[in-house]
Tab-separated table of C-alpha atoms and ligand atoms in Angstrom:
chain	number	residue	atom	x	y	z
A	1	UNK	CA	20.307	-16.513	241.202
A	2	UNK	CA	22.255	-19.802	240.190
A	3	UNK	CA	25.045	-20.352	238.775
A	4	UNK	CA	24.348	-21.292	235.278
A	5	UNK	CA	24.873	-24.776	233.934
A	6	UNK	CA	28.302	-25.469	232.578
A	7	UNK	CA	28.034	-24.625	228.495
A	8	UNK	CA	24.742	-22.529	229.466
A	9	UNK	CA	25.603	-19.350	227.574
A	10	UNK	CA	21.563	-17.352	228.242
A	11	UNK	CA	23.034	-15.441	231.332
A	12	UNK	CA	24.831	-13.669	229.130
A	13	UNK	CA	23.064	-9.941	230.704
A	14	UNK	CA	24.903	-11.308	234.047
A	15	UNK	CA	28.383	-11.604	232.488
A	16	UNK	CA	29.025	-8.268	231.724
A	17	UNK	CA	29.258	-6.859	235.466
A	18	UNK	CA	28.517	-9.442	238.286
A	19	UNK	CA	29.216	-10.061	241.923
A	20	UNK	CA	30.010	-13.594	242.467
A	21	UNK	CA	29.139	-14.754	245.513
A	22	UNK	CA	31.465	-18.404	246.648
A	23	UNK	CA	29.178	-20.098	249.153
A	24	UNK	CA	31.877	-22.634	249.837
A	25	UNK	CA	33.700	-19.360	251.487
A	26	UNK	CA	30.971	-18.394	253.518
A	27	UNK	CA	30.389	-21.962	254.733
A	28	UNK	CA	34.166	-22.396	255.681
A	29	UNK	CA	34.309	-18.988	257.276
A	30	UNK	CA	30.909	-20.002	259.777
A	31	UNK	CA	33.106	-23.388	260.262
A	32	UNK	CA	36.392	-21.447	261.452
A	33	UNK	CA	34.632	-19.395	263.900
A	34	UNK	CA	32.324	-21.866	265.507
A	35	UNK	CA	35.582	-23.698	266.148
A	36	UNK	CA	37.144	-20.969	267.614
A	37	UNK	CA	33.956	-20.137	270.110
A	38	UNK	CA	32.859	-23.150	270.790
A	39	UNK	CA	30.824	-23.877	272.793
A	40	UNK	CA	29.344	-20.662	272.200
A	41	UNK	CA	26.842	-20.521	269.045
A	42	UNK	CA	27.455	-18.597	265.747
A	43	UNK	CA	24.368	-16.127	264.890
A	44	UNK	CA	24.574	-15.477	261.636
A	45	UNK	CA	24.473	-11.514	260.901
A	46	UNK	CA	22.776	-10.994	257.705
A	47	UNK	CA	21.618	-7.144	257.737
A	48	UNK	CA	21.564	-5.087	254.491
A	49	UNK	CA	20.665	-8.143	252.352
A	50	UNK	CA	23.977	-10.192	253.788
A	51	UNK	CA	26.333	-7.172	253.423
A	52	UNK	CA	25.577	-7.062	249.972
A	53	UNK	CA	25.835	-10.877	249.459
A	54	UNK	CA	22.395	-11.396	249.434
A	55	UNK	CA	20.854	-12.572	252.766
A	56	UNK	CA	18.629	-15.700	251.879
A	57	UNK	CA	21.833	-17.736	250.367
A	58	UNK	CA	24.574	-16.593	253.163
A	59	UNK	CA	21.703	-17.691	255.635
A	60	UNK	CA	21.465	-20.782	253.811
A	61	UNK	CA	24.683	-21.763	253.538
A	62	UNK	CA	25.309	-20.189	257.368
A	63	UNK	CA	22.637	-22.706	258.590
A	64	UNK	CA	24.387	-25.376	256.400
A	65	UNK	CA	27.408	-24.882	258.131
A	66	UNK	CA	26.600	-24.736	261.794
A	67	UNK	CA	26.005	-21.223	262.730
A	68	UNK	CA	22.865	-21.465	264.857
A	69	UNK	CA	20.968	-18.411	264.675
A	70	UNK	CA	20.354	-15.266	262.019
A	71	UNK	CA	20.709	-11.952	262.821
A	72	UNK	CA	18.666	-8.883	261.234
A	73	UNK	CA	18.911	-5.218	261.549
A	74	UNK	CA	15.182	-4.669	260.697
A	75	UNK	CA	12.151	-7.256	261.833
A	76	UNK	CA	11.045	-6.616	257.835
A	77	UNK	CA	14.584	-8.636	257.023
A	78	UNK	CA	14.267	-11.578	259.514
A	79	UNK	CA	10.271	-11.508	258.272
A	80	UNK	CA	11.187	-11.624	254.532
A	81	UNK	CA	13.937	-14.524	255.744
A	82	UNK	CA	10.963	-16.176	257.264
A	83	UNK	CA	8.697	-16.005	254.070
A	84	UNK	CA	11.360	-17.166	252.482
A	85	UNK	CA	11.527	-20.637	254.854
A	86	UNK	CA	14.188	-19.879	256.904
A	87	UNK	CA	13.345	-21.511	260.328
A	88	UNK	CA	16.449	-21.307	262.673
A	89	UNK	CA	16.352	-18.818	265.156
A	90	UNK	CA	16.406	-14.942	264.483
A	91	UNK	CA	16.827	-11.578	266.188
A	92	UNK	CA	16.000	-8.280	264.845
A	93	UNK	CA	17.367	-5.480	267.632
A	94	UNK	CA	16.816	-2.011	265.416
A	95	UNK	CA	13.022	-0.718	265.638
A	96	UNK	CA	10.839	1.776	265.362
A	97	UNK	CA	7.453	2.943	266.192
A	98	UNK	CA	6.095	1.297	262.877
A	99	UNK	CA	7.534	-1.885	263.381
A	100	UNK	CA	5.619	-4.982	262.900
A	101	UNK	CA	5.883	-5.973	266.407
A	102	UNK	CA	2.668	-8.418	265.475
A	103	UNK	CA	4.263	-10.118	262.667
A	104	UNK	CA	7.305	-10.698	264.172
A	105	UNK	CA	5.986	-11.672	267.408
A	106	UNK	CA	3.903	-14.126	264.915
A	107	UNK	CA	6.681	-15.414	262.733
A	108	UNK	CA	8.697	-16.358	266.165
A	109	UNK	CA	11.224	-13.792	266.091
A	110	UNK	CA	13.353	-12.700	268.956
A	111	UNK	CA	13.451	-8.926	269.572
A	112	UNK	CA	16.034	-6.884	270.788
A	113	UNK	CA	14.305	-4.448	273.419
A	114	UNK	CA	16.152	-1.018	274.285
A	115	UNK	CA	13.128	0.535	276.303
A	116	UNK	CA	10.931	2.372	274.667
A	117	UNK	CA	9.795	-0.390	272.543
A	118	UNK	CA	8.707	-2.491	275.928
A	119	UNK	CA	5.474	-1.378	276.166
A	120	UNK	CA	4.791	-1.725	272.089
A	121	UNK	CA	6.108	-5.209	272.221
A	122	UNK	CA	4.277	-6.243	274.878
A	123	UNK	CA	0.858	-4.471	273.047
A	124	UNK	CA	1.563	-6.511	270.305
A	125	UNK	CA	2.140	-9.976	271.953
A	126	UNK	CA	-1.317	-9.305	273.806
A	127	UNK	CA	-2.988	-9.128	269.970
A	128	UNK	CA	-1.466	-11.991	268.566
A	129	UNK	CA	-1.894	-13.866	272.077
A	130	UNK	CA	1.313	-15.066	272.020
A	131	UNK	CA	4.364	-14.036	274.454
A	132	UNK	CA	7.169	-12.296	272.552
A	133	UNK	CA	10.618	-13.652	273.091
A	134	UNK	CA	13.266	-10.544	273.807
A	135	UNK	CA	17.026	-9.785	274.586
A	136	UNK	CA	17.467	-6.903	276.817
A	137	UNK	CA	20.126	-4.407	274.919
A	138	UNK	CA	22.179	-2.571	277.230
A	139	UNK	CA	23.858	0.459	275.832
A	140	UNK	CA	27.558	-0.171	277.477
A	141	UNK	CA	29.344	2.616	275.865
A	142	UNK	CA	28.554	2.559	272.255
A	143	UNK	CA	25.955	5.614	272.878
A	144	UNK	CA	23.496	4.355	269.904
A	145	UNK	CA	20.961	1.910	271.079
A	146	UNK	CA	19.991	-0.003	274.133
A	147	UNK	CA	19.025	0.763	277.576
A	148	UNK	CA	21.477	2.846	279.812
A	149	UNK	CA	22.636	1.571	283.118
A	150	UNK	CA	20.696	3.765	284.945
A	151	UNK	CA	17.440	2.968	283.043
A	152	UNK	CA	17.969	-0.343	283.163
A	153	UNK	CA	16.271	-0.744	286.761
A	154	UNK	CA	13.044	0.738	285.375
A	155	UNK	CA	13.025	-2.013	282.534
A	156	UNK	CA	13.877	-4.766	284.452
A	157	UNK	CA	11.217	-4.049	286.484
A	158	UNK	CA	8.972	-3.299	283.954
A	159	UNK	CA	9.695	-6.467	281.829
A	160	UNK	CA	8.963	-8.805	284.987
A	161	UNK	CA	5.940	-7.269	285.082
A	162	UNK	CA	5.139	-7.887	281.542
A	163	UNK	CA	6.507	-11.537	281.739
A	164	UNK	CA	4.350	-12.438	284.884
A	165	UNK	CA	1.641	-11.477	282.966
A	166	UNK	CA	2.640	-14.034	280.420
A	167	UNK	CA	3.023	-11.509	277.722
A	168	UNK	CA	7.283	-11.882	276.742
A	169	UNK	CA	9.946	-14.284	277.876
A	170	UNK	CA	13.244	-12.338	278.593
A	171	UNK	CA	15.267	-14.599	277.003
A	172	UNK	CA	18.496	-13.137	276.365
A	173	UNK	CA	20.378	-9.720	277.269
A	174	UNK	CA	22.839	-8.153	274.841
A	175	UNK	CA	25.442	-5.019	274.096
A	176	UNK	CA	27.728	-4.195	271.073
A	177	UNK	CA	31.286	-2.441	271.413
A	178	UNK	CA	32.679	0.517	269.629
A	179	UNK	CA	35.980	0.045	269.492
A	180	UNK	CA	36.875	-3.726	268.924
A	181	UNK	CA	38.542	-3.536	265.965
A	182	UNK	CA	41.023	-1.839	267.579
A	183	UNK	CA	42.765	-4.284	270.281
A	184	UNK	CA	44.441	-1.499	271.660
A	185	UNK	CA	42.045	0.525	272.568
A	186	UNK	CA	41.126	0.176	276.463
A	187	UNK	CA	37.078	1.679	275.853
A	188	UNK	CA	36.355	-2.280	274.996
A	189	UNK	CA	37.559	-4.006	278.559
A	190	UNK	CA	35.173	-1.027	280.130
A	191	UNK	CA	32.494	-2.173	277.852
A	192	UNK	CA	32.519	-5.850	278.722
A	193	UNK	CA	32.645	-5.113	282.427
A	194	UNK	CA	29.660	-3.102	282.162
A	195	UNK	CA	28.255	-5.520	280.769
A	196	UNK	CA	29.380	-8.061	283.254
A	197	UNK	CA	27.240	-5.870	285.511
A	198	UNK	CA	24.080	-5.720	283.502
A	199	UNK	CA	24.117	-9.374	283.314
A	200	UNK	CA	24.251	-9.292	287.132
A	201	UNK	CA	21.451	-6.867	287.512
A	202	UNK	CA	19.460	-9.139	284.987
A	203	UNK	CA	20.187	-12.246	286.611
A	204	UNK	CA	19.708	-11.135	290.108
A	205	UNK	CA	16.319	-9.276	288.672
A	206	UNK	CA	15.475	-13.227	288.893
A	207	UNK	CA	15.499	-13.441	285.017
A	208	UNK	CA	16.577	-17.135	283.906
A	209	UNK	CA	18.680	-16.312	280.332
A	210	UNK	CA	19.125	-18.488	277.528
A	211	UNK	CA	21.824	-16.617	276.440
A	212	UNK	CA	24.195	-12.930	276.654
A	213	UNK	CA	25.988	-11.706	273.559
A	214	UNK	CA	27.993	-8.969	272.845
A	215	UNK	CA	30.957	-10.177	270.346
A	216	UNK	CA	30.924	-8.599	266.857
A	217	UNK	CA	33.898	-9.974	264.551
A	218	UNK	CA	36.502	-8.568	265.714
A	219	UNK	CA	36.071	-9.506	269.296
A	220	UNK	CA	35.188	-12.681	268.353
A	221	UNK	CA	38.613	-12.570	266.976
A	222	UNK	CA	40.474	-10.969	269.354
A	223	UNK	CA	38.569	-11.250	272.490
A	224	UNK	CA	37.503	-14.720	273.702
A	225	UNK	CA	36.770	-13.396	277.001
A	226	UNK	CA	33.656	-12.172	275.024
A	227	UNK	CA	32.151	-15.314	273.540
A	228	UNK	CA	29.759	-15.932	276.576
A	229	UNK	CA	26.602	-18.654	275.075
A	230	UNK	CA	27.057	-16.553	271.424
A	231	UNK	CA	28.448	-14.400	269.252
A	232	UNK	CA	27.413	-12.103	266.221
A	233	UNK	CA	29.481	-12.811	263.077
A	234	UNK	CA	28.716	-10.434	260.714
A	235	UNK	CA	31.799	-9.337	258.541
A	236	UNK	CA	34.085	-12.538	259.514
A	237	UNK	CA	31.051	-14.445	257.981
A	238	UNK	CA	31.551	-12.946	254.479
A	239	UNK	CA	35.550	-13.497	254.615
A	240	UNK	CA	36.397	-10.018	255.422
A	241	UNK	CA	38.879	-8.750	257.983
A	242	UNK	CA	37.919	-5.805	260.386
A	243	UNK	CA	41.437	-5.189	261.503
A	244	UNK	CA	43.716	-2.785	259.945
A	245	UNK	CA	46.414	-4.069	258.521
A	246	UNK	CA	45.577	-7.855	258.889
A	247	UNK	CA	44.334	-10.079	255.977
A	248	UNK	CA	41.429	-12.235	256.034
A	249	UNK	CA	44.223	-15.192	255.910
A	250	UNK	CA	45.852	-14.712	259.132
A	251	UNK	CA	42.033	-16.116	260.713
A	252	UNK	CA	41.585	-18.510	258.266
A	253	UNK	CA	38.740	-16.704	256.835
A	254	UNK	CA	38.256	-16.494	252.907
A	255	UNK	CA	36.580	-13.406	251.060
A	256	UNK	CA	33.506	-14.483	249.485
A	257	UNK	CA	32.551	-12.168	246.812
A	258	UNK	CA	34.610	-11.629	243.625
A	259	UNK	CA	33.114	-8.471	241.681
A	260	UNK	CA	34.002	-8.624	237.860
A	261	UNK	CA	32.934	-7.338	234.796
A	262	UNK	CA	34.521	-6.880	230.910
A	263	UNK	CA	36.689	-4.027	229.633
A	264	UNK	CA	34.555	-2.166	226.989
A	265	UNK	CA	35.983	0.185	225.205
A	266	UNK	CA	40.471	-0.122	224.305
A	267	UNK	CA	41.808	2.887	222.699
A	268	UNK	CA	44.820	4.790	221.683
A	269	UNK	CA	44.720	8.515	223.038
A	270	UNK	CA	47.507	11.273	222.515
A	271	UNK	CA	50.043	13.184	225.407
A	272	UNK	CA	47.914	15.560	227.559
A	273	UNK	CA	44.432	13.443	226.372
A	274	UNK	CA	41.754	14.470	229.577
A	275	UNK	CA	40.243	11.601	231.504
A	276	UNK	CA	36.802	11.641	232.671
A	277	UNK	CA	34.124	14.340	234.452
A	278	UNK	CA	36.378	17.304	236.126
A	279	UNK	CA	39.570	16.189	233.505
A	280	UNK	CA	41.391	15.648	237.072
A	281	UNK	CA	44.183	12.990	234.878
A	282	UNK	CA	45.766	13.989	231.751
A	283	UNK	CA	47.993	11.013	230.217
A	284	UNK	CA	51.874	11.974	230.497
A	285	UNK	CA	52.419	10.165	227.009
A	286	UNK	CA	50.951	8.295	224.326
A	287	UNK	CA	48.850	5.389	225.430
A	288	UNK	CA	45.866	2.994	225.965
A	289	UNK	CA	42.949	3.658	227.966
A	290	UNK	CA	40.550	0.759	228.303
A	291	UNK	CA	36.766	1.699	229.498
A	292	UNK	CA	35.357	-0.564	232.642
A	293	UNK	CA	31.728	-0.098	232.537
A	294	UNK	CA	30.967	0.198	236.138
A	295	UNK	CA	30.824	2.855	238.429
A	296	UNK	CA	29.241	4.140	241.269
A	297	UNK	CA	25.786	3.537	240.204
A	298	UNK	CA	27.569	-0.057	240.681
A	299	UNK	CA	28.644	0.708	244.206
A	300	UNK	CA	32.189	2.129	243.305
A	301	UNK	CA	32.454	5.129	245.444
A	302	UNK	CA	32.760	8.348	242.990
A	303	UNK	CA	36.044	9.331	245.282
A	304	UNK	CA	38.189	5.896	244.793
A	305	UNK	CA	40.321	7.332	242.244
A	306	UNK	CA	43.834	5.552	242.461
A	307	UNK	CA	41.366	1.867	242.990
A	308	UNK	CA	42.811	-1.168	241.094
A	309	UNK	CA	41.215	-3.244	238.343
A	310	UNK	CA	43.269	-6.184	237.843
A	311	UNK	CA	43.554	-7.451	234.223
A	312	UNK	CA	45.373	-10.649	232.671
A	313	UNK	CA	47.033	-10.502	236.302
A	314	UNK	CA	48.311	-7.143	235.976
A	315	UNK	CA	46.426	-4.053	238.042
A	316	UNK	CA	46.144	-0.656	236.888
A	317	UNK	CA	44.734	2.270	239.018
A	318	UNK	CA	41.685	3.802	238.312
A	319	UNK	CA	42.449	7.196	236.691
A	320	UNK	CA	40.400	10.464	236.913
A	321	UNK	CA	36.816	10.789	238.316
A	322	UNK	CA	34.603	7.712	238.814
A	323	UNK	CA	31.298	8.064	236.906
A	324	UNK	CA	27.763	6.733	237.492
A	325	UNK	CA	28.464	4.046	234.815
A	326	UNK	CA	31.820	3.437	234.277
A	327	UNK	CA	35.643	3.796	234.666
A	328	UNK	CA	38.844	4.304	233.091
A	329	UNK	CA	42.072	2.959	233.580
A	330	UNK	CA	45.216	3.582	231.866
A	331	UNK	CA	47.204	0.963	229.917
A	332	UNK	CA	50.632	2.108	228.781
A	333	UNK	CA	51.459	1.786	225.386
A	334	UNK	CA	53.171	-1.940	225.458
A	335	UNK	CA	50.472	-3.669	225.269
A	336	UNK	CA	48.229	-5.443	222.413
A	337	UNK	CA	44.594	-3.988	222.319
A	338	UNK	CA	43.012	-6.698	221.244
A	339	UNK	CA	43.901	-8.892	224.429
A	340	UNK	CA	42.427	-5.807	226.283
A	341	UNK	CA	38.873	-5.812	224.715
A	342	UNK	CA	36.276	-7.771	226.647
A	343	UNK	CA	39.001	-9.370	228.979
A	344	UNK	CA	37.926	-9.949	232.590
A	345	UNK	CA	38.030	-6.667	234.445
A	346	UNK	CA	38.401	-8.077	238.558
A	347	UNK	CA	37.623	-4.835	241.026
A	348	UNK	CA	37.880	-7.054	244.127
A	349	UNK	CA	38.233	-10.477	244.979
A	350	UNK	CA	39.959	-13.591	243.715
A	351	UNK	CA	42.648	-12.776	241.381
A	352	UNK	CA	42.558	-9.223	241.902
A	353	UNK	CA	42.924	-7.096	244.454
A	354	UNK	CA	40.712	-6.971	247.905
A	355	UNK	CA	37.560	-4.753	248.871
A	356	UNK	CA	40.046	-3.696	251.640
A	357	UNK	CA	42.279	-2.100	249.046
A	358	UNK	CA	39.247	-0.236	248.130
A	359	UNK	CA	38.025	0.738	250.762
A	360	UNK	CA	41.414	2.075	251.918
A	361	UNK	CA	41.030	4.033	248.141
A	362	UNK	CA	37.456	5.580	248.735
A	363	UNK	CA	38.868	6.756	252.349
A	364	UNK	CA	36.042	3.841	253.854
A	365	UNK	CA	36.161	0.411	255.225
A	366	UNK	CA	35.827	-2.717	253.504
A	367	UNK	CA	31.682	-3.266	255.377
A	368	UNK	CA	30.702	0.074	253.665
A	369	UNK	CA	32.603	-1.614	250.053
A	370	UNK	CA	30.400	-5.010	249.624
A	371	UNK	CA	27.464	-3.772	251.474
A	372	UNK	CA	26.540	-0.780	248.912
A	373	UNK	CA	27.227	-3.057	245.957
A	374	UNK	CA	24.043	-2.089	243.932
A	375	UNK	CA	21.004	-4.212	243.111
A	376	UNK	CA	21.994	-3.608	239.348
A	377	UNK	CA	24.663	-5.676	239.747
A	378	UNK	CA	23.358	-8.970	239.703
A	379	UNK	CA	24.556	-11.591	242.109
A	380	UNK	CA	25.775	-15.185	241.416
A	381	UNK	CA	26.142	-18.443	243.051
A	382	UNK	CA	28.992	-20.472	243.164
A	383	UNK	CA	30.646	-23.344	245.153
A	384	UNK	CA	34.343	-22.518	244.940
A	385	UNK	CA	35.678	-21.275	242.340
A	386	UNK	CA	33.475	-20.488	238.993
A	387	UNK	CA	32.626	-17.257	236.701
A	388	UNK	CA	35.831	-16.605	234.693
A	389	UNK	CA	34.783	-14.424	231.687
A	390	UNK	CA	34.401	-16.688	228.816
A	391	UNK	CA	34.209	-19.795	230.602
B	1	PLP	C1	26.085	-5.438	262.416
B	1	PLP	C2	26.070	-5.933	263.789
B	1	PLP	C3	26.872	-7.029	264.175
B	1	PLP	C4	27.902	-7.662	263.268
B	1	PLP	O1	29.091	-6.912	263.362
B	1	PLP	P1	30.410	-7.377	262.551
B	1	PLP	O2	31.464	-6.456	263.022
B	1	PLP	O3	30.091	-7.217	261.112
B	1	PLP	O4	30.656	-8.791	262.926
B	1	PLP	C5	26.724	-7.531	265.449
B	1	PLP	N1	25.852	-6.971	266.322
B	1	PLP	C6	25.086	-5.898	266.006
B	1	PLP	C7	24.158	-5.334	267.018
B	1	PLP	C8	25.179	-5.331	264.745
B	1	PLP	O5	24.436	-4.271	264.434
């Protein structure tokens, strides 16, 4: 998982494709946002193994940095964080019937309650004999998880019953907004002041919270009104911007994985020469086509024909079909093959061009990009800048 040594060449099986990972970025990008919310506290969103990044390192270096708490998805993440030694505070908010309520409840880990779960949580506090730490989730317009308004009397009630009886501590109460990352939008001021209200309705249920959270990224960017005692940085985190049309840069907040590999294959092909599954590109003339041996077994969506892949500084679209393994681009004919084979091959991040760019080329957004990079691309750690092929 390291980088390698300087002059250490046995990583060579990691050289060909590989998604480095700069954990200076991440640290800087928890610094820039505690600043901004202070005194609110950064949790740490690390779902889907980090977005991609890998989740025990960006909590590492989160923790490092200043953000406060971790937030998982699933209670098998935060448990697997756990195992792993991570001991700052964590929330897991997305259950099911089969969730280890015991474990978690065990390992110290806050859960996110919507309603049904009350009465499973509480069960599973009872065995494990200890009380169960939760954050009420109020659905406030997003229509996916967490407690309605209108159902929310019945679980207020229910969870003071539960918490006189020692069983759970409600500890926090929480909601997450649908339209944030776009400003404009007016569904987002409705959302907050129904979740004014819940807090109310909480509070006045004679609840004593640590803490109510509702900001994703891009209100934590946009809306300050929305810090309250913490917010949920998940994409911001890993240097990523969630609005359209704004870079990273413009918040201070630097992308943190670079995904490279090596051109394999340069060579001269005729006019009219087919390209790839479906022959969707014929070249108009005489010219190179290099080989870049990933594809969407790699995470490259099979539609983001038209993607770059930045070479020597120069980018070139991809051209025809993406396939399971691999890619081709299109050189021209000026150039001099032998610069071409095995040079560094950027899809996205420093020195090329940005997951943004293709995600905008797949027809997705830049979370879907670095979150389905695959596990066969393996991941490496560096502070600052390291990896260049050939180093
Ligand atoms: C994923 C997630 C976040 C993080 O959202 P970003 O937009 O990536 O910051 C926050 N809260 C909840 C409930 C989430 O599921």
């Amino acid at each position: 998982m390291n980088a390698p040594e300087a002059g250490d060449t046995a990583p060579y099986i990691g050289w060909e494709r590989r998604a480095v990972i700069d954990l200076s970025a991440i640290r800087s990008n928890v610094k820039q946002v505690a600043d901004l919310v202070a005194p609110a506290k950064v949790m740490a969103v690390v779902k889907a193994d980090g977005y991609g990044h890998g989740a025990l390192p960006v909590a590492t270096a989160a923790l490092e940095a200043g953000a406060r708490w971790i937030g998982c998805a699933h209670v098998a993440e935060a448990l697997a964080l756990r195992e792993a030694g991570i001991e700052a505070p964590m929330l897991a908010w997305l259950h099911t019937n089969d969730t280890p309520f015991e474990k978690a409840i065990s390992a110290g880990i806050d859960l996110g309650v919507s309603g049904w779960d009350l009465e499973l949580i509480a069960a599973a506090a009872q065995a494990v004999q200890t009380p169960a730490r939760i954050h009420l989730k109020v659905d406030t317009g997003l229509g996916r998880n967490g407690s309605t308004m209108a159902d929310l009397p019945s679980l207020l009630e229910r969870s003071a019953k539960f918490q006189s009886e020692g069983l759970l501590r409600v500890v926090g109460v929480f909601s997450h907004l649908a339209v944030a990352d776009e400003p404009e939008r007016p569904e987002t001021d409705l959302q907050l002041e129904v979740f004014d209200q819940a807090i109310e309705m909480v509070e006045a249920a004679g609840f004593n919270l640590e803490m109510r959270h509702v900001a994703n990224t891009p209100a934590i960017l946009s809306r300050p009104d929305s810090h309250h005692e913490m917010v949920r940085l998940g994409l911001g985190l890993y240097g990523l911007s969630p609005f359209e049309g704004e870079t990273p840069a413009t918040y201070g907040l630097r992308p943190a994985m670079k995904l490279v590999t090596k051109v394999a294959n340069v060579k001269k092909v005729n006019t009219g020469q087919g390209v790839s599954y479906g022959l969707r590109y014929l070249t108009a003339k005489e010219t190179y086509l290099a080989l870049i041996p990933m594809g969407y077994a790699d995470g490259l969506p099979r539609v983001a024909t038209g993607a770059p892949v930045t070479i020597h500084g120069k980018t070139y679209p991809v051209r025809g079909t993406i396939a399971m393994d691999q890619c081709v681009i299109d050189l021209g004919l000026d150039i001099d093959p032998e610069q071409f084979l095995g040079a560094e091959a950027i899809i996205f991040g420093e020195g090329g061009e940005s997951a943004t760019t293709w995600a905008h080329a797949a027809n997705t957004i830049n979370y879907e990009m670095v979150t389905r990079i695959s596990p066969r691309v393996p991941r490496y750690y560096v502070e600052g800048t390291w990896g260049q092929a050939g180093d």
